[in-house]
Short mmCIF file of C-alpha atoms in Angstrom, two decimals:
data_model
loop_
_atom_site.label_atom_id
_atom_site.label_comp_id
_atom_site.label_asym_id
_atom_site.label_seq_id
_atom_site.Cartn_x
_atom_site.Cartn_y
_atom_site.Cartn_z
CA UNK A 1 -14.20 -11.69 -5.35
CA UNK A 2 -13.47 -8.76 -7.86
CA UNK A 3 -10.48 -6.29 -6.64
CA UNK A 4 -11.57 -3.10 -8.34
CA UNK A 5 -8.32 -0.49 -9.04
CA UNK A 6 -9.52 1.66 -7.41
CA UNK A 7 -9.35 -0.26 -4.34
CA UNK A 8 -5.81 -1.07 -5.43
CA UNK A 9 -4.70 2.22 -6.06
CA UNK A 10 -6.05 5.15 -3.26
CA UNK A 11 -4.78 8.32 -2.79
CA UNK A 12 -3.26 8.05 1.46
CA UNK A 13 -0.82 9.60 3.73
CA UNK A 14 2.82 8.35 4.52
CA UNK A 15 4.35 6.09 6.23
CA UNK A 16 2.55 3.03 5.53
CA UNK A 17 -0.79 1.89 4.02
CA UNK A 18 -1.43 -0.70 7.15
CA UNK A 19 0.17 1.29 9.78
CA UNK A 20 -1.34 4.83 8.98
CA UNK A 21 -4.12 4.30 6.77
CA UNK A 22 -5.61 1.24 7.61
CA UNK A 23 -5.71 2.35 11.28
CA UNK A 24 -7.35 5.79 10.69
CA UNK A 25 -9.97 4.35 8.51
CA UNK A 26 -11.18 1.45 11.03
CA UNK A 27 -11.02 4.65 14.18
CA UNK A 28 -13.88 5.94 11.62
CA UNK A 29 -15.79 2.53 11.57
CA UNK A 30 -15.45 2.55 14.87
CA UNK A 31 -17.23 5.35 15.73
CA UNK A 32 -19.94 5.10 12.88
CA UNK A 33 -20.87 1.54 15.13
CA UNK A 34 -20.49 3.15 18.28
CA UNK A 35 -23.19 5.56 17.06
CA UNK A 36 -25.45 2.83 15.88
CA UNK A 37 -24.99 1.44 19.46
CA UNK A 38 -25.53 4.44 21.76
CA UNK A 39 -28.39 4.80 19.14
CA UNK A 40 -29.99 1.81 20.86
CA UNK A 41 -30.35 2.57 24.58
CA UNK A 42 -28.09 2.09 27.10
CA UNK A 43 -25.37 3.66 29.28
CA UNK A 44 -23.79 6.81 26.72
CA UNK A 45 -20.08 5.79 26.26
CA UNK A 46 -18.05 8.55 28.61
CA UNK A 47 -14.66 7.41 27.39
CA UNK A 48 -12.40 5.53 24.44
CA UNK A 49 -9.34 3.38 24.77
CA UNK A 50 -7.83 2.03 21.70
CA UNK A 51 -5.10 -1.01 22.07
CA UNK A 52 -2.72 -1.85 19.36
CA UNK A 53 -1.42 -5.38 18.78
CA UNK A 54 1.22 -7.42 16.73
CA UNK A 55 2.90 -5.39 14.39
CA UNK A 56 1.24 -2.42 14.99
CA UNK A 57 2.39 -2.21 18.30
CA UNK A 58 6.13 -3.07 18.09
CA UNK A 59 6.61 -0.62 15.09
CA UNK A 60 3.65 1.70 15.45
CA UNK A 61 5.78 4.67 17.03
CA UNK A 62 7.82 4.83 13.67
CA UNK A 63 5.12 4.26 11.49
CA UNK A 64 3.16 7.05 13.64
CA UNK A 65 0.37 4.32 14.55
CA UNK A 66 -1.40 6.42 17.08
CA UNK A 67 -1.05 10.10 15.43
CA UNK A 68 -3.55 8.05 12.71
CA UNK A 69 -5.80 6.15 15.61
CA UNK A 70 -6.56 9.72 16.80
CA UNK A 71 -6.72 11.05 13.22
CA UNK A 72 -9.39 9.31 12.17
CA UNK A 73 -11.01 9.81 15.97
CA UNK A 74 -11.13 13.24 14.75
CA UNK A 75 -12.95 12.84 11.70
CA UNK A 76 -9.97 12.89 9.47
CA UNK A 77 -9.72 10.97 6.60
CA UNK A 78 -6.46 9.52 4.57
CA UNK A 79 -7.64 10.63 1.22
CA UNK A 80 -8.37 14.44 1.88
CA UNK A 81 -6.33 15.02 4.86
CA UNK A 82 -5.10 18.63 4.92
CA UNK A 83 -1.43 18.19 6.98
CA UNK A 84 -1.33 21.52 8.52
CA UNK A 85 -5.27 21.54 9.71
CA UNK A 86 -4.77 17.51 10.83
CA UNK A 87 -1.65 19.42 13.36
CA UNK A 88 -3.34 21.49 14.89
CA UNK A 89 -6.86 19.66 16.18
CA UNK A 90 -3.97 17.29 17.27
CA UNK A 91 -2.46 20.05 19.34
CA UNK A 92 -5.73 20.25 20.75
CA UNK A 93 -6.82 17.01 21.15
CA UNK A 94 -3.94 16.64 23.61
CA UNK A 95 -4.47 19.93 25.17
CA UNK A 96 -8.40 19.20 26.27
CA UNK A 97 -8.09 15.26 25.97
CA UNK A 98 -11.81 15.65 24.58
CA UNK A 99 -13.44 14.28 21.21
CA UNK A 100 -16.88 15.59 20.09
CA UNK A 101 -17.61 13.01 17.65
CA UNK A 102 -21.12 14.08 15.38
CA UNK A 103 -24.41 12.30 17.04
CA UNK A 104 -22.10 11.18 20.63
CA UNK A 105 -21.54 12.80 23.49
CA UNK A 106 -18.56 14.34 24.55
CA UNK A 107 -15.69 11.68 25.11
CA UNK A 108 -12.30 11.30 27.00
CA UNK A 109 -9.82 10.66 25.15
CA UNK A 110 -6.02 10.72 25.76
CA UNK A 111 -3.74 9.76 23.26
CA UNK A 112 -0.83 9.04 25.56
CA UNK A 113 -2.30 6.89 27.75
CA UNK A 114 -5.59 5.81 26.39
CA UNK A 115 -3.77 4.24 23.06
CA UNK A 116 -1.91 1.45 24.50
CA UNK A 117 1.30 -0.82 22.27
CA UNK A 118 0.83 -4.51 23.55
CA UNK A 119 3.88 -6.30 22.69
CA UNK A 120 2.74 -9.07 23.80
CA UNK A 121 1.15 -12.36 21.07
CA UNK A 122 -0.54 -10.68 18.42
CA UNK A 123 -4.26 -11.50 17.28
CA UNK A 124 -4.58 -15.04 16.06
CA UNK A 125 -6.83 -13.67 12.93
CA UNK A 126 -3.98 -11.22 11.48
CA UNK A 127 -0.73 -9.38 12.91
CA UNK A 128 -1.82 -6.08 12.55
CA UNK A 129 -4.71 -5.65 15.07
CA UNK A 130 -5.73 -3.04 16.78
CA UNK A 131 -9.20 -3.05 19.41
CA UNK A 132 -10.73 0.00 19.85
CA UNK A 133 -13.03 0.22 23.34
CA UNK A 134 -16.13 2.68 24.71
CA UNK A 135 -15.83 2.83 28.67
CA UNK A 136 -19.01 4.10 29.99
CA UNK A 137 -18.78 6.96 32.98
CA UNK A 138 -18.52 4.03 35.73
CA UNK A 139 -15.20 2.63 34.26
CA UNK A 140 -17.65 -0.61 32.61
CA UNK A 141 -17.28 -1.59 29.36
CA UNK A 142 -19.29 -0.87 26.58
CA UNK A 143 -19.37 -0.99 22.85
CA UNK A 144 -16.01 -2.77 21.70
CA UNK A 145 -14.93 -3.24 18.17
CA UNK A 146 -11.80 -5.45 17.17
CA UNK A 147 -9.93 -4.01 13.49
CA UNK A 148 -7.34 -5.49 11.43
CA UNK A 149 -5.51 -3.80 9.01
CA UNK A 150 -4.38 -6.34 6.26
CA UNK A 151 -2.49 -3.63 3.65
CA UNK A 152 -3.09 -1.08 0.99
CA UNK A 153 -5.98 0.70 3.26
CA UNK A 154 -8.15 -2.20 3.71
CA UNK A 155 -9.83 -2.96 6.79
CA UNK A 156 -11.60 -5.57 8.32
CA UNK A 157 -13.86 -6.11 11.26
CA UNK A 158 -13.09 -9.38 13.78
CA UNK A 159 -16.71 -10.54 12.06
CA UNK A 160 -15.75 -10.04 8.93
CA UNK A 161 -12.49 -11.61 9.12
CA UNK A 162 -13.91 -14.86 10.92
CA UNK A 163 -16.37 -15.19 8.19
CA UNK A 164 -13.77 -14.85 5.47
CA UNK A 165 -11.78 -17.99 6.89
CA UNK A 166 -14.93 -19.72 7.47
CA UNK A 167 -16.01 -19.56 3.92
CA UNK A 168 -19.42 -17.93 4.33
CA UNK A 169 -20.64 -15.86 1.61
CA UNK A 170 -21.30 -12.34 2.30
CA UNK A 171 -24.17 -10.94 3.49
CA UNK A 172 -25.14 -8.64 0.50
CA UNK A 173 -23.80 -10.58 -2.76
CA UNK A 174 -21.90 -8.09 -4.73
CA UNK A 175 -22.31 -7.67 -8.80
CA UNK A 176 -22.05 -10.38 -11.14
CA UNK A 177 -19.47 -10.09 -13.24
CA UNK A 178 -18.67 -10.51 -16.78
CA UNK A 179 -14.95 -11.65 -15.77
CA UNK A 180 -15.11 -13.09 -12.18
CA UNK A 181 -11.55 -14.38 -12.59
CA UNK A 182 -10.23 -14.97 -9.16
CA UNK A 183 -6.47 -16.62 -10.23
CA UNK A 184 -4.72 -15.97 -12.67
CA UNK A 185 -5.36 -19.20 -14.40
CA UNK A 186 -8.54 -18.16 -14.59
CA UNK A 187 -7.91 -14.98 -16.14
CA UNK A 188 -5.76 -16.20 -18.92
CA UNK A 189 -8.33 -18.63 -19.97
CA UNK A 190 -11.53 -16.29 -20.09
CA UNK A 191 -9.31 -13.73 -22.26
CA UNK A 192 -8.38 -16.48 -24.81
CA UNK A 193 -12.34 -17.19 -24.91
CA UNK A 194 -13.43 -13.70 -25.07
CA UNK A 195 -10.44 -12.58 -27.17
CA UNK A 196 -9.82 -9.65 -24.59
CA UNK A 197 -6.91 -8.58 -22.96
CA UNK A 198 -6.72 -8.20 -19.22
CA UNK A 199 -7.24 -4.28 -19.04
CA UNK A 200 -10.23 -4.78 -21.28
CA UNK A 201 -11.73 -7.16 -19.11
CA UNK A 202 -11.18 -5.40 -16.01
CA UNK A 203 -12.73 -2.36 -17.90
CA UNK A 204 -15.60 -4.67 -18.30
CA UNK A 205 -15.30 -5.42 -14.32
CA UNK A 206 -15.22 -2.07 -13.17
CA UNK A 207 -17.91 -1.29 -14.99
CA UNK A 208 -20.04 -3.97 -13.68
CA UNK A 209 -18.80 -2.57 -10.46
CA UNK A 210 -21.09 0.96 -11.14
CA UNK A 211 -18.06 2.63 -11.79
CA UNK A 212 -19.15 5.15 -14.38
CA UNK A 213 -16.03 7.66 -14.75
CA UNK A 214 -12.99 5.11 -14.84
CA UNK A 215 -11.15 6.61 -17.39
CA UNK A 216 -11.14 9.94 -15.35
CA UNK A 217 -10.37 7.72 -11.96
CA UNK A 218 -7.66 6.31 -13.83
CA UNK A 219 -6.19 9.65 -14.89
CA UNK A 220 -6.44 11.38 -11.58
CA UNK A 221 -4.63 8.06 -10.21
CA UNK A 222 -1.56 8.66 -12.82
CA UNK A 223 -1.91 12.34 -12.02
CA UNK A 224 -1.46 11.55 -8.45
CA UNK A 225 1.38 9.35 -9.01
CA UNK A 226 3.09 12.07 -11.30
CA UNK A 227 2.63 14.93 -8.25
CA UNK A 228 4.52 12.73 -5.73
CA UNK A 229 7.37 12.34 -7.77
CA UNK A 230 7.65 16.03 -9.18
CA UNK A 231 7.61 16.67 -5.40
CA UNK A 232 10.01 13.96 -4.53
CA UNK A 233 12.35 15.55 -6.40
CA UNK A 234 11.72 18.76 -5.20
CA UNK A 235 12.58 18.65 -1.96
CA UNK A 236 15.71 17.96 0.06
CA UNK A 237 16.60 17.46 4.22
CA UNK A 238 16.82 15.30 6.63
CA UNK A 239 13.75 12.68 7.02
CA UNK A 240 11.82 12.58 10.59
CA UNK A 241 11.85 9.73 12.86
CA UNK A 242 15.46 10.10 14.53
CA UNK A 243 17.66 7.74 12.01
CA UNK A 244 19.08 11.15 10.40
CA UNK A 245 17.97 9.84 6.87
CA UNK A 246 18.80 12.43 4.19
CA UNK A 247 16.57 12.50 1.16
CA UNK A 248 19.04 11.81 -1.95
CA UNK A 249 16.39 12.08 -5.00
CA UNK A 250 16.78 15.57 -5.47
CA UNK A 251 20.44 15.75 -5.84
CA UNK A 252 20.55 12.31 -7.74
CA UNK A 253 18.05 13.94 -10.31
CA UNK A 254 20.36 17.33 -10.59
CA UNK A 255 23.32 15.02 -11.38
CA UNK A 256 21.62 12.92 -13.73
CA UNK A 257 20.24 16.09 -15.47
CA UNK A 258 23.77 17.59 -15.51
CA UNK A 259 25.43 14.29 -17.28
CA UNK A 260 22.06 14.00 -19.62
CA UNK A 261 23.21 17.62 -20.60
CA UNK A 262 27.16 16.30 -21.33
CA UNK A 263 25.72 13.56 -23.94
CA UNK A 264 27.98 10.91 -21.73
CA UNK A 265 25.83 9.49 -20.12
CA UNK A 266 26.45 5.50 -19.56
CA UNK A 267 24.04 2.84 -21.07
CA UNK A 268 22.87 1.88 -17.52
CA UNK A 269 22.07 5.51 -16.68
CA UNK A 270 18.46 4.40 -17.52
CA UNK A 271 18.23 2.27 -14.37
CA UNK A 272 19.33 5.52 -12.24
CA UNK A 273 16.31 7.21 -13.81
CA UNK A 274 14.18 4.72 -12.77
CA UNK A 275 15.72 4.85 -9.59
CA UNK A 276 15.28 8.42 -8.39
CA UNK A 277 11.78 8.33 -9.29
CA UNK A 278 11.36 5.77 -6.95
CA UNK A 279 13.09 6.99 -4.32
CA UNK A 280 11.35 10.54 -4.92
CA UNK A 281 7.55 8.98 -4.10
CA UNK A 282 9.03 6.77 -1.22
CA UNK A 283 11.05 9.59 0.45
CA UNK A 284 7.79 11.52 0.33
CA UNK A 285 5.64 8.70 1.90
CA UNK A 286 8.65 8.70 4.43
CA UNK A 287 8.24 12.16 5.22
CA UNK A 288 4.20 11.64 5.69
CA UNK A 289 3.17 13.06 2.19
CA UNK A 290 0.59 12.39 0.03
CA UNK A 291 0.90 9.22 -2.02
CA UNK A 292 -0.68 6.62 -4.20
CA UNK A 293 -0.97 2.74 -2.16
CA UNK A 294 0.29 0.14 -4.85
CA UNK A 295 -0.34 -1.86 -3.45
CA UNK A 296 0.81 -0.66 -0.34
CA UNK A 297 2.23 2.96 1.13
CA UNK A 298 5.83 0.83 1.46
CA UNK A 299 5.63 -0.04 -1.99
CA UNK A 300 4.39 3.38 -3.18
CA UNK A 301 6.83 4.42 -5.33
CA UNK A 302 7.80 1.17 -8.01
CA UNK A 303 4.73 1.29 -10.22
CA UNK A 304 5.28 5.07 -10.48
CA UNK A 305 8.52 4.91 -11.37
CA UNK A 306 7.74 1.97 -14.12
CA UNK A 307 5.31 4.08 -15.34
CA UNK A 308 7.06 7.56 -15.64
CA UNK A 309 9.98 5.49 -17.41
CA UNK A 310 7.41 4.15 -20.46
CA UNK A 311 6.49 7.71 -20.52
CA UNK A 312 9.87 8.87 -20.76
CA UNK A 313 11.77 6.49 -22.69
CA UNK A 314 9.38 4.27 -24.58
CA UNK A 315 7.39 5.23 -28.04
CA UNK A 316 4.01 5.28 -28.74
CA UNK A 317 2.83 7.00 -25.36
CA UNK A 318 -0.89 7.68 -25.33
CA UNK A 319 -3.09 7.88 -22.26
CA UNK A 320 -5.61 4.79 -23.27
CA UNK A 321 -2.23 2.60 -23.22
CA UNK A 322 -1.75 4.45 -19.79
CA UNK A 323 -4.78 3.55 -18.90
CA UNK A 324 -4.27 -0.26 -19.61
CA UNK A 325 -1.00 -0.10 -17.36
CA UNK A 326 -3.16 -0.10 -14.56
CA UNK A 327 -5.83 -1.42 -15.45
CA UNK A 328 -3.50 -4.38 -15.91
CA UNK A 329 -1.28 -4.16 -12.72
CA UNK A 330 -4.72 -3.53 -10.42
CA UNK A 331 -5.52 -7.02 -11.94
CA UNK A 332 -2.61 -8.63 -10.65
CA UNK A 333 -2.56 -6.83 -7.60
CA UNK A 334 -6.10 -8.22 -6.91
CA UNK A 335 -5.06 -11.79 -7.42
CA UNK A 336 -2.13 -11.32 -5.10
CA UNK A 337 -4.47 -9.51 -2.30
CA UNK A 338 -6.81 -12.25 -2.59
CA UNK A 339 -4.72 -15.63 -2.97
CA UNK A 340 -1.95 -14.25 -0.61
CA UNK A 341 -1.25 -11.37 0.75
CA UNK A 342 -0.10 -7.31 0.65
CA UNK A 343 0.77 -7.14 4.08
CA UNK A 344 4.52 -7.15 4.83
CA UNK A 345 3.56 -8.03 8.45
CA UNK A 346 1.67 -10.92 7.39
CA UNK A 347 4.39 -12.47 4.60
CA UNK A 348 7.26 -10.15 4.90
CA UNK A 349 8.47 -7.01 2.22
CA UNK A 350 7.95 -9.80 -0.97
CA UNK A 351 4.14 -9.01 -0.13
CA UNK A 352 4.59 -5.20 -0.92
CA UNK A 353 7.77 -4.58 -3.06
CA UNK A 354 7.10 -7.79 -4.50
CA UNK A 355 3.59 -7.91 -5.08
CA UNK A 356 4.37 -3.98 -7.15
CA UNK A 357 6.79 -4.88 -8.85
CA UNK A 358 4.88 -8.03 -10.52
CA UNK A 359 2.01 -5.39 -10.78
CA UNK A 360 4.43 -3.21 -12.64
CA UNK A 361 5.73 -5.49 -14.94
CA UNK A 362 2.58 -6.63 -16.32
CA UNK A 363 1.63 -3.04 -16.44
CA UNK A 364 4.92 -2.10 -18.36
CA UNK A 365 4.16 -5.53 -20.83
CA UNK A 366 0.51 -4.16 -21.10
CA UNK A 367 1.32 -0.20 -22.54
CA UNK A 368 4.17 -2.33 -24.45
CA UNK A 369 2.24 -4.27 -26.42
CA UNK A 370 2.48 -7.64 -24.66
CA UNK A 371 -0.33 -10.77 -24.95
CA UNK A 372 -2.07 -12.24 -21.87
CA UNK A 373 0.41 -14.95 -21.75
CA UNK A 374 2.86 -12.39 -21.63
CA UNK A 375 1.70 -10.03 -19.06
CA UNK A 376 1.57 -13.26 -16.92
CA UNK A 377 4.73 -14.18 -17.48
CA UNK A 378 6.01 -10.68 -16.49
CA UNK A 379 4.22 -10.73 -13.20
CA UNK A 380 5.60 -14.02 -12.45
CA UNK A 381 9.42 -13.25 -13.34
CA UNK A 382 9.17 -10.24 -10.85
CA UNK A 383 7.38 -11.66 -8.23
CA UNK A 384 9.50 -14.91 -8.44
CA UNK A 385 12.81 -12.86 -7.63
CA UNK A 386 10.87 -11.11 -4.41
CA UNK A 387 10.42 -14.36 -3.21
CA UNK A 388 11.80 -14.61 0.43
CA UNK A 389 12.04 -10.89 0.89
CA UNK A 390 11.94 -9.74 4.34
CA UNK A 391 10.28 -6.50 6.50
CA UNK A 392 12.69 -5.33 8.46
CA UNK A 393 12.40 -1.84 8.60
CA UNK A 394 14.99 0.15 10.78
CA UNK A 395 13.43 1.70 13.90
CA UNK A 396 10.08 1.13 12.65
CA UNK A 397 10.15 4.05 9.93
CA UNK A 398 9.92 3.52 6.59
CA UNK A 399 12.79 4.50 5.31
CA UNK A 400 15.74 2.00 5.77
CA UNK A 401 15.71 -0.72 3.80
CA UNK A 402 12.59 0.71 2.13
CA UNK A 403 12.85 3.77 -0.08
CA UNK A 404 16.05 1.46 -1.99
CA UNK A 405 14.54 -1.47 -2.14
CA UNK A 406 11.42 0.08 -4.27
CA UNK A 407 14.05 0.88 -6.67
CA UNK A 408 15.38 -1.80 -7.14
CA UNK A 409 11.71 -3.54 -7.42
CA UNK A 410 11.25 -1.15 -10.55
CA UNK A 411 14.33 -2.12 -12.21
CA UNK A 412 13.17 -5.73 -11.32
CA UNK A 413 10.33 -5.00 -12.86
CA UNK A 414 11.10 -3.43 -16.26
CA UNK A 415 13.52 -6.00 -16.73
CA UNK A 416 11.14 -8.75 -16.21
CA UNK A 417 8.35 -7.21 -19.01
CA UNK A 418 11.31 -7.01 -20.93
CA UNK A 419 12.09 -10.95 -20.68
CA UNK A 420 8.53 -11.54 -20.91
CA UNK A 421 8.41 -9.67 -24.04
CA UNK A 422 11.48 -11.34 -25.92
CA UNK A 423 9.34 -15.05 -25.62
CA UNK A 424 5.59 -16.04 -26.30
CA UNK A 425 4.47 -15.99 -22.95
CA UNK A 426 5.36 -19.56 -22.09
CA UNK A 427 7.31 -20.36 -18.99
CA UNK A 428 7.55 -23.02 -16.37
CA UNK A 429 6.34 -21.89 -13.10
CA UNK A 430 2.63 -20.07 -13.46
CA UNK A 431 1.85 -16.63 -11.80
CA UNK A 432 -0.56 -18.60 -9.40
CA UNK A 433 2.11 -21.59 -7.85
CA UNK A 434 4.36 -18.57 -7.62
CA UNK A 435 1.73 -16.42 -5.60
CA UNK A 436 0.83 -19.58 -3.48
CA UNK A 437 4.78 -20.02 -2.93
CA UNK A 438 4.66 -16.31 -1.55
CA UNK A 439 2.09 -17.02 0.70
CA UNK A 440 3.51 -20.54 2.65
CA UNK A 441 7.32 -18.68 2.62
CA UNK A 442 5.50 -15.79 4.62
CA UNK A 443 3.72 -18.91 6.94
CA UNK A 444 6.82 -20.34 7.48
CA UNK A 445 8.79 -17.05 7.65
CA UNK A 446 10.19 -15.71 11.50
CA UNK A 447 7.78 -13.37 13.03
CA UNK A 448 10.63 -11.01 13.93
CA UNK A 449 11.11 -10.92 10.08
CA UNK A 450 7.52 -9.62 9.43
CA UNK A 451 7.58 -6.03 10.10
CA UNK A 452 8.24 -6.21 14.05
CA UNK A 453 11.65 -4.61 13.82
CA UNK A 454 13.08 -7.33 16.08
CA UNK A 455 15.29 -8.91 13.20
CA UNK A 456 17.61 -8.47 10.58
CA UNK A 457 18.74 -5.17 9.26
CA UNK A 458 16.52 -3.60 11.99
CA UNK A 459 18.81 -4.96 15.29
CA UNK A 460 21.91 -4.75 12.19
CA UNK A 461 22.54 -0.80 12.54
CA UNK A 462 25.75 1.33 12.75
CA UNK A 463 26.53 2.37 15.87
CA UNK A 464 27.04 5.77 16.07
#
């Protein structure tokens, strides 16, 4: 199955892709079913419940869970969400406790007690589940629909997923392909046949896929990338969600102006760049800004950062070589997505910081000049040493261990295209074992490990 970038990369809200996102967009499947159901006779649905399960439950108060459920209840969507408009039909919403969905009737709908955290088991198809239900005016039960929200915005019905594991081909066949790589194995050995590199062949892809304007996609992607940090670094305060966070990247970047000015700047002083500009896009996703998922909201701000560093401190900068970088890292996201996973409630923080910062680094080897064999290599050095990583995000917000730990996935990162680049792209352990090692450590890893905030640094705070 071909991963297109721009299903990769999507402009979203903060905090997190699977936790935000994800649940806003399946609220609007939801209803787009329950339309084609009240379309069809029946009792009229007279009220909604929505219950959250797994992960999405135990930290979907800090992730704000249910301000998204009702979100997309209200028609909103991630990708155009105005913030200040999105407030206020909140504000109502909880004053009248009504939705007026288009072609439905007028339905009850309480956020407070009508979205409902079960901590108890989660789903046996996927951790982050959520099942949204249509009560008719007696109290029975109508149309139901059960979501999952895997990562990076994608959604999937209980159908769908159950014919995923099962193997069955989709109902509608999609495109055929000129590159239908689906590991990276794969990949490598149809651009040593063609003689293309990877971002040419997922050019090819894409445009297979009917996408006609991917170069101005592309651009509007970077663009979106460069916004979040310019406004990252912008502002300053204390983050929301009660841990008393303060957002450093603005400061950091006035110091690190101020010794750039001095000419003493240290060697390593490169690595604090590449910091702050993570930590600029992941405080914003913290605060509930606008971001880029890549792969994930969590994850948001490495592949920016890589990428405003070879625009900053590299040679030879020109926008098709842009272009490539993630062209390149959408490739290797896709192979991740689809032989593992994104989801750091499914295999744990090496799924998101670890899955961008292999993304990165074959990006980074890509816009550097780097072979196939190369780019591979890079991937696999950076994913490799994310290997084991847990979620354990501090009160359910994404914020502490998060925001640092995309930082130091950049620096990961850069340094591993940089490896990469100093050999011929030979190396022991492929890309794919390494992926497939990803995906039995998250199997085997503790649940409380996974995004639940029931383990490590989450139950390891200062108390104070």
């Amino acid at each position: 199955m071909f991963i297109s970038s721009f299903e990769i990369f999507k402009p979203s809200i903060g905090p997190s892709s699977s936790h935000t996102m994800g649940p806003m967009i399946a609220a609007a499947r939801f209803l787009a079913r329950l339309r084609e159901a009240a379309g069809q006779g029946g009792n009229p649905p007279a009220r909604l419940t929505v219950t959250l399960h797994g992960s999405l439950a135990f930290t979907g108060k800090g992730h704000g869970t249910d301000r998204a459920v009702a979100l997309g209840l209200l028609g909103f969507a991630p990708e155009t969400l105005d913030p200040d408009e999105a407030e206020a039909a909140l504000a109502r919403l909880r004053e009248t406790q009504t939705l007026t969905p288009p072609g439905l009737p007028a339905l009850h709908f309480a956020p407070e007690s009508d979205i409902v955290f079960d901590y108890g088991p989660p789903l046996p198809q996927h951790p982050n589940g959520l099942v949204f239900q249509a009560l008719c005016a007696d109290g029975t039960p109508g149309f139901a629909l059960t979501c999952f929200s895997p990562g990076g915005g994608f959604v999937q019905t209980l159908a769908e997923i159950t014919a995923a594991a099962s193997g069955a081909p989709p109902e509608t066949p999609g495109p055929a392909y000129p590159y239908p790589f689906g590991t990276a194995a794969e990949m490598l050995a149809m651009g040593k046949a063609s003689g293309n590199s990877i971002a040419a062949m997922m050019r090819a892809n894409e445009q297979a896929h009917g996408i006609t304007d991917l170069d101005d996609g592309l651009d509007r992607i970077a663009a979106a990338m460069t916004a979040c940090i310019e406004r990252g670094l912008a502002q300053e305060g204390i983050l929301p969600g009660g841990l008393h966070v303060r957002r450093r990247a603005k400061s950091m970047y006035e110091t690190l102006q101020r010794q750039r000015q001095t000419n003493r700047q240290p060697p390593h002083a490169v690595n604090d760049w590449i910091s702050v500009y993570a930590l600029a896009v992941n405080e914003e996703n913290a605060a509930g800004g606008r971001v880029v998922t890549a792969p994930t909201n969590g994850a948001a701000g490495t592949i920016p950062a890589v990428l405003r560093y070879w625009q900053t401190q590299c040679d030879d900068v020109t926008d098709a070589k842009r272009r490539d970088f993630l062209l390149t890292a959408a490739a290797i996201g896709g192979l991740i997505k689809q032989n593992s996973s994104i989801s750091g409630a499914e295999v744990g923080c090496q799924g998101e910081v670890g899955s961008a910062a292999a993304m990165a680094a074959a990006g980074l080897c890509a816009a550097l000049g780097g072979t196939n064999a190369q780019i591979e290599n890079a991937a696999e050095i950076a994913l490799e040493h994310h290997l084991g990583l847990t979620c354990d995000p501090a009160g359910g917000l994404v914020q502490v261990p998060c925001i640092e730990r995309n930082a130091l996935g950049a620096i990961k990162a850069v340094s591993a295209a940089s490896l990469a680049l100093l050999e011929d792209g030979s190396h022991f352990m492929p890309l794919d074992n390494c992926i497939r090692v990803m995906l039995q450590t998250g199997r085997d890893m503790n649940q409380k490990y996974k995004e639940t905030s029931t383990g490590g640094i989450a139950v390891n705070l200062p108390e104070c």
